[in-house]
Coordinates of C-alpha atoms and ligand atoms in Angstrom, one line a residue:
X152 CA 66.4 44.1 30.5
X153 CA 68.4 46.0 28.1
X154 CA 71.7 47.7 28.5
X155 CA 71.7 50.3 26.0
X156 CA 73.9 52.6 28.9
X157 CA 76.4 49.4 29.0
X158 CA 79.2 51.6 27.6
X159 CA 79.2 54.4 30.2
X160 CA 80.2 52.2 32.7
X161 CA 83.3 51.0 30.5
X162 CA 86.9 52.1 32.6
X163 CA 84.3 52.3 36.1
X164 CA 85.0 49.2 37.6
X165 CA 86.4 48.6 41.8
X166 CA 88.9 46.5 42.3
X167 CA 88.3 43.6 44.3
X168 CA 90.8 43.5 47.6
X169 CA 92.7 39.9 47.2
X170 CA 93.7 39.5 50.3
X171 CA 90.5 40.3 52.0
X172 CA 88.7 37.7 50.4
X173 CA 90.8 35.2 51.4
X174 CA 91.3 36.3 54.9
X175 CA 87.5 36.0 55.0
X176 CA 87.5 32.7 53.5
X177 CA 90.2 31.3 56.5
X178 CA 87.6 32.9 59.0
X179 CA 83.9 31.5 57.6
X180 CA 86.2 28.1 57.6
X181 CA 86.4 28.0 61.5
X182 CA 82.6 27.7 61.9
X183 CA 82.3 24.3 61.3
X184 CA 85.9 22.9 61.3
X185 CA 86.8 19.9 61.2
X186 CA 90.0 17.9 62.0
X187 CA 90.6 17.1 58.6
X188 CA 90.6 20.2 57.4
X189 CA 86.8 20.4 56.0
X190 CA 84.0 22.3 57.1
X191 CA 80.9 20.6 58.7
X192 CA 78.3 23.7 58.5
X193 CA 74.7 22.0 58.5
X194 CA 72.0 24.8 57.6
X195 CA 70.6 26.9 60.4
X196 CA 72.7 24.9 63.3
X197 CA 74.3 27.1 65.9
X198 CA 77.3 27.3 63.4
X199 CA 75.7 28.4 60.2
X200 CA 74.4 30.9 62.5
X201 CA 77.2 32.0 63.9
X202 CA 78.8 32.4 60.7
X203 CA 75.7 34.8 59.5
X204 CA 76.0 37.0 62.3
X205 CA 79.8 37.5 61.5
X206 CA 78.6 38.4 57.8
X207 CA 76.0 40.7 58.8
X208 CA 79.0 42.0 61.2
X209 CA 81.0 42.3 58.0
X210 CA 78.3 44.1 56.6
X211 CA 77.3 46.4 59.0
X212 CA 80.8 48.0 59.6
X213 CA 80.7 49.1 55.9
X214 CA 76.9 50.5 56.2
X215 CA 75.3 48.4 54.3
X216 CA 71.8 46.9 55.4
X217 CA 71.2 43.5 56.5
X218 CA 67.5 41.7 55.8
X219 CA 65.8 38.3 56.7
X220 CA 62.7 36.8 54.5
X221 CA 60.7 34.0 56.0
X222 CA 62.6 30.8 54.6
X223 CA 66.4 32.5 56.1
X224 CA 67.6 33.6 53.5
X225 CA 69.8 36.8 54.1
X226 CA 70.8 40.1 52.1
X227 CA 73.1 42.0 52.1
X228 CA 72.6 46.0 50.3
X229 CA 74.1 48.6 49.1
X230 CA 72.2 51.1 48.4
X231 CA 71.5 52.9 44.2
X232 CA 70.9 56.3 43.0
X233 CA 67.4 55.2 42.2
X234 CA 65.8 53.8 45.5
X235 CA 62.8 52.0 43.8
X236 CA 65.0 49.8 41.6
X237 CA 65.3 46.4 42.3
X238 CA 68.3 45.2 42.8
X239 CA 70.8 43.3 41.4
X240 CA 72.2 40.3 43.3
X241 CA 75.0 38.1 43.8
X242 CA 75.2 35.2 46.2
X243 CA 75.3 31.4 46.7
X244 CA 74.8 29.4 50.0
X245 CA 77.3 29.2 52.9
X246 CA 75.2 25.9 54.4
X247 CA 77.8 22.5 53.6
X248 CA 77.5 18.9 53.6
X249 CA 78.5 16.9 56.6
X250 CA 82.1 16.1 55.0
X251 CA 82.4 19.5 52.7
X252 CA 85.2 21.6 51.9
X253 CA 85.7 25.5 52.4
X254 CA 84.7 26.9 49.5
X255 CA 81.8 25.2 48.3
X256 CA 78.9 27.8 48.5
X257 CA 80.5 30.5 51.0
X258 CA 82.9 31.5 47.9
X259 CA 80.0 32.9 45.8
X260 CA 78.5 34.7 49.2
X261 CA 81.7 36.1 50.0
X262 CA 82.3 37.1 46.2
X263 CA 79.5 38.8 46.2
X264 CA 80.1 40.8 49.5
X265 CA 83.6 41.5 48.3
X266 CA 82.1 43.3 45.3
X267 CA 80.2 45.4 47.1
X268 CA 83.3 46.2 49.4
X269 CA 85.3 47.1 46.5
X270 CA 82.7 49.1 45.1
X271 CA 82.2 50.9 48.5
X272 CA 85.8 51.3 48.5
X273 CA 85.9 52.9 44.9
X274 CA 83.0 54.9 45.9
X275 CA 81.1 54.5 42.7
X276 CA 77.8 55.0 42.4
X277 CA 75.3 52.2 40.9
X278 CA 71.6 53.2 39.9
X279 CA 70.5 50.0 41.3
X280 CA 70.6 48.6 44.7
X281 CA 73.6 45.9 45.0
X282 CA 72.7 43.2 47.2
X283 CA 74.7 39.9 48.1
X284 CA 72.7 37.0 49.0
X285 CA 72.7 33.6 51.5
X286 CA 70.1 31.2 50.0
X287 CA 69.1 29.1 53.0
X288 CA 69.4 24.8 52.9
X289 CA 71.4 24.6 49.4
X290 CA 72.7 21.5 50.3
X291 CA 69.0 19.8 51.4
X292 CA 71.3 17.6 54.4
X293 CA 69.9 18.6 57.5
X294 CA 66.3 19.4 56.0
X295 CA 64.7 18.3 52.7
X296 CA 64.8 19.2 49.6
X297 CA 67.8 21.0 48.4
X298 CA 67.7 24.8 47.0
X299 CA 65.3 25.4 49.6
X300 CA 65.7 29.4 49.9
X301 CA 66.4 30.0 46.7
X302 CA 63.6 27.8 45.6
X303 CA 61.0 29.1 48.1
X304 CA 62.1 32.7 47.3
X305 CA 61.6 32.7 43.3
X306 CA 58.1 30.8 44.3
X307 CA 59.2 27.2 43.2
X308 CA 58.0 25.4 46.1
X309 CA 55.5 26.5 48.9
X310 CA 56.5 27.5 52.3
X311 CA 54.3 26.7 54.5
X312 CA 55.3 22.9 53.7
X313 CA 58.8 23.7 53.8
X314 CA 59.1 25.2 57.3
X315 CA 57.2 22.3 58.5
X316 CA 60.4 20.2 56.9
X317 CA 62.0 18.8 60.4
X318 CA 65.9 17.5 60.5
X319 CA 66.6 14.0 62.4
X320 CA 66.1 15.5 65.9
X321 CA 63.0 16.8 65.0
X322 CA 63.4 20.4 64.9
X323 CA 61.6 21.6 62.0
X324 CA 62.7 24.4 59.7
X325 CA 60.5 26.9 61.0
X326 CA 62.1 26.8 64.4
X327 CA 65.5 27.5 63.2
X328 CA 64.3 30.7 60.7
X329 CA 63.1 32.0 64.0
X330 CA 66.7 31.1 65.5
X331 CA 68.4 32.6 62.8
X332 CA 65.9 35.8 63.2
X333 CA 66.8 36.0 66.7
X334 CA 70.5 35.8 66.2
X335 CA 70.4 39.1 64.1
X336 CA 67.9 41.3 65.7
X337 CA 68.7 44.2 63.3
X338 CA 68.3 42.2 60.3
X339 CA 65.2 44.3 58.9
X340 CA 62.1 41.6 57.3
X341 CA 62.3 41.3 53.3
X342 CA 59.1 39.6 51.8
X343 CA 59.7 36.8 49.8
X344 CA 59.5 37.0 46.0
X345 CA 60.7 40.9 46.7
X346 CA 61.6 41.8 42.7
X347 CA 65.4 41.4 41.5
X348 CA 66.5 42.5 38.6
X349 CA 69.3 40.1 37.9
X350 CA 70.9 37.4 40.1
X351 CA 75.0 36.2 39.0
X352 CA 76.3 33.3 40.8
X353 CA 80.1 32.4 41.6
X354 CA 80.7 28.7 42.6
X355 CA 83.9 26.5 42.5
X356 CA 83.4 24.3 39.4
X357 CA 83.2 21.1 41.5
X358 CA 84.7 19.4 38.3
X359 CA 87.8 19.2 36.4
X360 CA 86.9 20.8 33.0
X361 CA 89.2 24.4 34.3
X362 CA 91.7 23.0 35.9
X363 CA 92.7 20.6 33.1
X364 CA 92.2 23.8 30.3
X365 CA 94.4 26.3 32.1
X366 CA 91.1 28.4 32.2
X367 CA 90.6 30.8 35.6
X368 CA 86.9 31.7 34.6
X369 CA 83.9 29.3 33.5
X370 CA 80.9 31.1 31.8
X371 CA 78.3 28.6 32.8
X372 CA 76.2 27.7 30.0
X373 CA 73.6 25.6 31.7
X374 CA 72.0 23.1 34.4
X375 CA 71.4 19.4 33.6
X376 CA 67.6 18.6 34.2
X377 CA 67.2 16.4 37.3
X378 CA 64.4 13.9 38.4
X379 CA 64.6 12.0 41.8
X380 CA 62.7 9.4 42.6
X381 CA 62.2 7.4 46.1
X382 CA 60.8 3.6 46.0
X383 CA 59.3 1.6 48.5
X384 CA 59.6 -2.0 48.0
X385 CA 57.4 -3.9 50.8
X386 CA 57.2 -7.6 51.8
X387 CA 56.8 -9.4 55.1
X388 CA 58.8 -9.4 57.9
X389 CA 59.8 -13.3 59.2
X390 CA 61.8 -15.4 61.1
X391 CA 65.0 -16.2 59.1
X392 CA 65.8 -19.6 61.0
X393 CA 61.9 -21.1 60.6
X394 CA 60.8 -19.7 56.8
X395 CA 61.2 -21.1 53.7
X396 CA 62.0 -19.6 50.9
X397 CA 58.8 -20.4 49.1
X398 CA 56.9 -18.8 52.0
X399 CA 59.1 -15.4 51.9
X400 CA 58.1 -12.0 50.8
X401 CA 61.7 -10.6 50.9
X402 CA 61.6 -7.4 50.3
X403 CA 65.4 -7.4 49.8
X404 CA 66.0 -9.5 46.9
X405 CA 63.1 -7.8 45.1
X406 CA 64.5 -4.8 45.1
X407 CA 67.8 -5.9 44.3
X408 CA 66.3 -7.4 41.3
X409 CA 65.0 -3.8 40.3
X410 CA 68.1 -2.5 41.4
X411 CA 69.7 -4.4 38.6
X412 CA 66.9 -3.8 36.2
X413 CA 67.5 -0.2 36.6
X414 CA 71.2 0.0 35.9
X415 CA 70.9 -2.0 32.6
X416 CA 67.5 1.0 32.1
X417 CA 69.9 3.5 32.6
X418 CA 73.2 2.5 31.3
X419 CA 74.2 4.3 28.3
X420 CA 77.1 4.0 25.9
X421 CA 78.2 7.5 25.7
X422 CA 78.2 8.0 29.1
X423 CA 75.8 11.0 29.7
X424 CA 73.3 9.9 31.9
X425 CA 74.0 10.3 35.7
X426 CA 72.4 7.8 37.6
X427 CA 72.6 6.9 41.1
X428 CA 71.3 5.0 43.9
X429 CA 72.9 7.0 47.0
X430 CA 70.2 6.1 49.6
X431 CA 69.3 2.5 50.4
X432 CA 67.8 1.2 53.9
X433 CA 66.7 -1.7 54.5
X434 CA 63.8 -2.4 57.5
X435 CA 64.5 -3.7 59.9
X436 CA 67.4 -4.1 59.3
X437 CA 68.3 -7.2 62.1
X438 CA 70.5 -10.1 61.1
X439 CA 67.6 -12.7 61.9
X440 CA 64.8 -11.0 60.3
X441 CA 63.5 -11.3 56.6
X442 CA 63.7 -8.3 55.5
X443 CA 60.0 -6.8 55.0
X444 CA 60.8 -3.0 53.6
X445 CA 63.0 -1.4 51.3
X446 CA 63.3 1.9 50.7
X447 CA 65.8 3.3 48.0
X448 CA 66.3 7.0 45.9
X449 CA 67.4 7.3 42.6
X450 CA 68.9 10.3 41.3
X451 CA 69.0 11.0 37.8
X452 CA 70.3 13.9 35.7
X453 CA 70.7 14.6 32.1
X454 CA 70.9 17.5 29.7
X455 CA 68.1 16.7 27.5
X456 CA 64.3 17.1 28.8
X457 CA 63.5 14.6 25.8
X458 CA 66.5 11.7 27.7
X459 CA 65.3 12.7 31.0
X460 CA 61.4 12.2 30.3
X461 CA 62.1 9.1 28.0
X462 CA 64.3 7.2 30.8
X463 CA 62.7 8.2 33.7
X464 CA 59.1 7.7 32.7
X465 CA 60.2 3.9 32.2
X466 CA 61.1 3.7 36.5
X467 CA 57.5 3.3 37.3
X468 CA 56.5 0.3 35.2
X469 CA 60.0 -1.6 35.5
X470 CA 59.4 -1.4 39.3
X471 CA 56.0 -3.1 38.7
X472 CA 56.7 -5.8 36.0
X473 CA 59.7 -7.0 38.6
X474 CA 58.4 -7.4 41.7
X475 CA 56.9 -10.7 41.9
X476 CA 55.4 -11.3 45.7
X477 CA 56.2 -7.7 46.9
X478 CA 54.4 -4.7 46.1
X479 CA 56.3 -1.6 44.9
X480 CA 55.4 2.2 45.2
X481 CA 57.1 5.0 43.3
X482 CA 57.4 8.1 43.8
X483 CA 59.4 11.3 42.5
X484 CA 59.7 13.9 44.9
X485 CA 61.5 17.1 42.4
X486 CA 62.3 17.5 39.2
X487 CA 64.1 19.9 37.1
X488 CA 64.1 20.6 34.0
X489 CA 67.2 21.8 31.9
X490 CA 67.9 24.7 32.3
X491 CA 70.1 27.3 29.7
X492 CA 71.4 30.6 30.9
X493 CA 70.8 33.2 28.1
X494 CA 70.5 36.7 27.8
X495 CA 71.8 39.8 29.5
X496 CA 74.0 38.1 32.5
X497 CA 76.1 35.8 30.5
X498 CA 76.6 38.1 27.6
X499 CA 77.7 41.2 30.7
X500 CA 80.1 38.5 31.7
X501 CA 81.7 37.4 29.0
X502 CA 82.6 41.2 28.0
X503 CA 83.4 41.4 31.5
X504 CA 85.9 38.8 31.3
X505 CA 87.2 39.3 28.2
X506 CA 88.2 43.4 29.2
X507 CA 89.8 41.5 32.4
X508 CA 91.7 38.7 29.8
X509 CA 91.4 35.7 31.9
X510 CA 91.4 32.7 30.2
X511 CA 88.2 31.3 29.8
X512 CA 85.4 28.8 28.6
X513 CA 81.9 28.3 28.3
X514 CA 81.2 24.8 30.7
X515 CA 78.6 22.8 31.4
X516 CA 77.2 22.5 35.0
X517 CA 76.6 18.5 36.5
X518 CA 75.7 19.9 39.4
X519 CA 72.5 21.7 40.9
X520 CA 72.4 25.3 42.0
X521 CA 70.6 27.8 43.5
X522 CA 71.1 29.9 40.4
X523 CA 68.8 27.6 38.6
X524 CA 65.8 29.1 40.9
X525 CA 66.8 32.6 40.5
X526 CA 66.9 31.9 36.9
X527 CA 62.6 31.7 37.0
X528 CA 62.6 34.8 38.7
X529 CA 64.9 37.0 36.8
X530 CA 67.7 37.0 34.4
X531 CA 70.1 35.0 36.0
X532 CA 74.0 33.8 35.1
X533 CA 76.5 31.8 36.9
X534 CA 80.6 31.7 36.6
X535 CA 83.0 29.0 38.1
X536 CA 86.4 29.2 39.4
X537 CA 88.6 26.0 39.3
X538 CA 88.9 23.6 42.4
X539 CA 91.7 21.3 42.4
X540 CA 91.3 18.2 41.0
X541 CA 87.5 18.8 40.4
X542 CA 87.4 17.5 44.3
X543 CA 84.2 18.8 45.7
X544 CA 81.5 17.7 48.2
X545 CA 84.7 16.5 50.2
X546 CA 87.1 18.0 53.0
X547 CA 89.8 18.4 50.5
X548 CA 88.2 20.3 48.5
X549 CA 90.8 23.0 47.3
X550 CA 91.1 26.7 45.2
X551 CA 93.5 29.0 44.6
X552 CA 93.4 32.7 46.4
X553 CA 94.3 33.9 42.7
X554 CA 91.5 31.9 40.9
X555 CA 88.8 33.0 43.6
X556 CA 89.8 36.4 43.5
X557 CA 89.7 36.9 39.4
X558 CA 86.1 35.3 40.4
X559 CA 84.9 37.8 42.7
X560 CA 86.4 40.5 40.2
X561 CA 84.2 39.4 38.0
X562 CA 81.1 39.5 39.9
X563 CA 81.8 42.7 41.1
X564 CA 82.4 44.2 37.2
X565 CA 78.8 42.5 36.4
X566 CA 77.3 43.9 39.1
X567 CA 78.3 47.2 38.1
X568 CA 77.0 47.2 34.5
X569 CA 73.8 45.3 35.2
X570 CA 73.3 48.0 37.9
X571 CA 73.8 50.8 35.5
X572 CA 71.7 49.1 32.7
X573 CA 68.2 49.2 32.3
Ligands
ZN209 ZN1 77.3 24.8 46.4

C-alpha cells in the first residue's frame, strides 16, 4: 500500500468530540458494573450483548451500517467515494476479564467509532470505506483461546473448532454468535476474511512506560512472541491415612518438583523472559486423598523467536527427566511468534502525531492483542494511551479523558490518510 496522495489530505482532518467519547465511555461502563468500580463484561453474555446493541444504536443514528461475520465480530461503516475498496479499520474488543477495568478494549472500539463520528461531523469524504471494529473473545475467559475474532477473521485458527469452544455452563460459542445475531436483527452478514486494507488499534498501554515519560501517545513497535503450554502430571489416587510413602504415585509432589525445575529453566538475569504458572488444579482435590492428577499452564513470552524456541523447546524433556513414578504429558496449545509493526500504519502515525505535537515514544507491547491477527491480514499498527499506574487487567484500572481523546484523534487522522492512500 503506498500513499503517494498522502499530502492532499494534509489540513483535512475532523476533530474528535472530547466530551462524547467520554460520555460514551461512562455509558459502555454500566454493562457489566461492578461495586468496585470495574467492569465484569464476559464475551457474548447478555451484557456484552447489551452493550453491542447500544453501539450498533450509536451507529445507526449517524447512518452508518452495522454487520455480523460468523465468529461475532461486529463492524461498524462509513461508507468511501469508491464502493469497491476495502476498507480501512479501527477497533479493539469490548469483551473484559472477570475483575477488568473500563477502558481496557472498549477504548480502541469507541476510538474508532469516534473517528468516524468526527469525520461524519466534518463531512469529509474518504475514498475508502471507514469501518470500526468489535473482535469477538479478546480476552479468551469465558471461551478458549484468546484473540478469537480477530484470529478466526484474518484465518489464524479454524472456525468450525472454535464455535464448538463451550464456556463452564456448557454453552458453546456457536450458541452465543447466534444470540448476538439475534440481538441485532439489522446487522447485515459480512463473510469472514472480507479484504481490509489496513487495520490501527488504540489500547490503554496496560504498563507504566507513558505515564512515567510524560508521553500521551505510544507508537507501538511490536508484540512479544508467546508460547503456552498445558501439562498433565498423573499418578494414583490413594488413601492418605493407609499409604506409604514408598507405595505413592503423588502426582503433587511431582509436579511441584517440575514446577521448581522450570523456574530455575526460565529464570534469567536480565529479566526479559515472562514466565508464568497462572493455572494449577490439582485432582481431586480432597484433604484425604493422594493426589493422582495435576494439571498446570505455563505462559511464556519473549521478544526473540530465537529465546522463545531455545527455552521453550527445553519444557518437554525437563517434564520427562523429573518425573520419577508419574507419567507426564505436554502440550502447547498457541503460539505466537514476534511480531514487528512496519510499514505504512506506523509511519501514517507517527506523521500524524507529530502534526498533532503530542509527546510521544515508540514502546514495546508485553501484552497480546488483537492487532497482532490483523497484522497477517493486512498492514496493521497499534498506538497506546497511558493508564494510571500501568494498572490494567484490574477494576482500578484508570485513564485520563484528555489522554483517550488525543488517542482517538489520532485514529481518526490515520484513518483519514490511509483512506485517501492507495
Ligand atoms: Zn485489551
Amino acid at each position: 500500500m503506498v500513499l503517494k496522495n498522502l499530502s492532499l489530505g494534509e489540513g483535512r482532518y475532523a476533530t474528535i468530540d472530547a466530551d462524547r467519547l467520554w460520555r460514551r465511555h461512562v455509558e459502555m461502563a454500566r454493562f457489566g458494573a461492578t461495586a468496585r468500580g470495574g467492569v465484569n463484561r464476559l464475551a457474548l453474555t447478555q451484557i456484552d450483548i447489551d452493550a453491542h446493541v447500544v453501539l450498533a444504536q450509536w451507529a445507526s443514528e449517524r447512518g452508518f451500517s452495522v454487520f455480523v461475520d460468523d465468529t461475532g465480530n461486529m463492524f461498524i461503516r462509513r461508507v468511501g467515494s469508491d464502493q469497491e475498496a476495502a476498507p480501512v479499520t479501527s477497533g479493539s474488543h469490548c469483551d473484559t476479564q472477570p475483575t477488568g477495568g473500563r477502558f481496557d478494549g472498549i477504548f480502541g472500539v469507541l476510538a474508532a467509532l469516534e473517528a468516524l463520528d468526527a469525520i461524519e461531523d466534518a463531512g469529509l469524504v474518504t475514498r475508502r470505506p471507514l469501518e470500526a471494529a468489535v473482535w469477538n473473545n479478546e480476552e479468551g475467559v469465558r471461551f478458549t483461546p484468546s484473540y478469537m475474532g480477530s484470529a478466526i477473521y484474518a484465518g489464524g485458527i479454524a472456525l468450525e473448532a472454535m464455535l464448538a469452544a463451550t464456556d463452564s455452563s456448557g454453552a458453546t460459542m456457536g450458541s452465543a454468535v447466534q444470540a448476538l445475531k439475534a440481538a441485532l436483527p439489522n446487522a447485515s452478514h459480512r463473510p469472514l476474511g472480507t479484504p481490509i486494507s489496513a487495520f490501527v488499534e488504540a489500547h490503554i498501554e496496560q504498563g507504566p512506560e507513558l505515564e512515567a515519560a510524560g508521553d500521551t501517545i505510544g507508537i507501538v513497535t511490536g508484540m512479544q512472541g508467546t508460547r503456552k503450554f498445558s501439562i498433565d502430571v498423573t499418578g494414583d489416587e490413594a488413601h492418605a491415612g493407609t499409604t506409604p510413602r514408598r507405595h505413592r504415585r503423588d502426582a503433587f509432589v511431582e509436579a511441584i518438583a517440575i514446577v521448581n525445575a522450570l523456574h530455575e529453566l526460565f529464570h534469567d538475569a536480565d529479566d526479559t523472559v515472562r514466565f508464568t504458572i497462572g493455572q494449577f488444579e490439582v485432582f481431586p482435590g480432597a484433604l484425604a486423598v493422594v493426589p493422582g492428577r495435576v494439571s498446570f499452564s505455563i505462559d511464556f513470552r519473549h521478544p526473540e523467536q530465537e529465546t522463545l524456541e531455545r527455552l521453550g523447546n527445553q519444557v518437554e524433556p525437563l517434564c520427562q527427566r523429573i518425573v520419577e513414578r508419574c507419567t507426564v504429558s505436554v502440550n502447547e496449545p498457541s503460539s505466537a511468534k514476534p511480531l514487528r509493526f512496519i510499514g505504512v500504519v506506523p509511519e501514517v502515525i507517527e506523521r500524524a502525531v507529530g502534526r498533532r505535537g503530542y509527546p510521544y515514544r515508540h514502546i514495546y507491547s508485553g501484552a497480546g492483542h488483537d492487532a497482532r491477527h490483523l497484522a497477517g491480514l493486512c498492514p496493521s499498527g497499534m498506538i497506546f494511551v497511558p493508564c494510571e499506574k500501568g494498572i490494567s487487567h484490574n477494576e482500578a484500572e484508570n485513564a485520563s479523558p484528555a489522554d483517550l481523546a488525543a488517542g482517538a484523534q489520532i485514529i481518526a487522522d490515520v484513518m483519514v490518510d490511509l483512506a485517501n492512500g492507495d
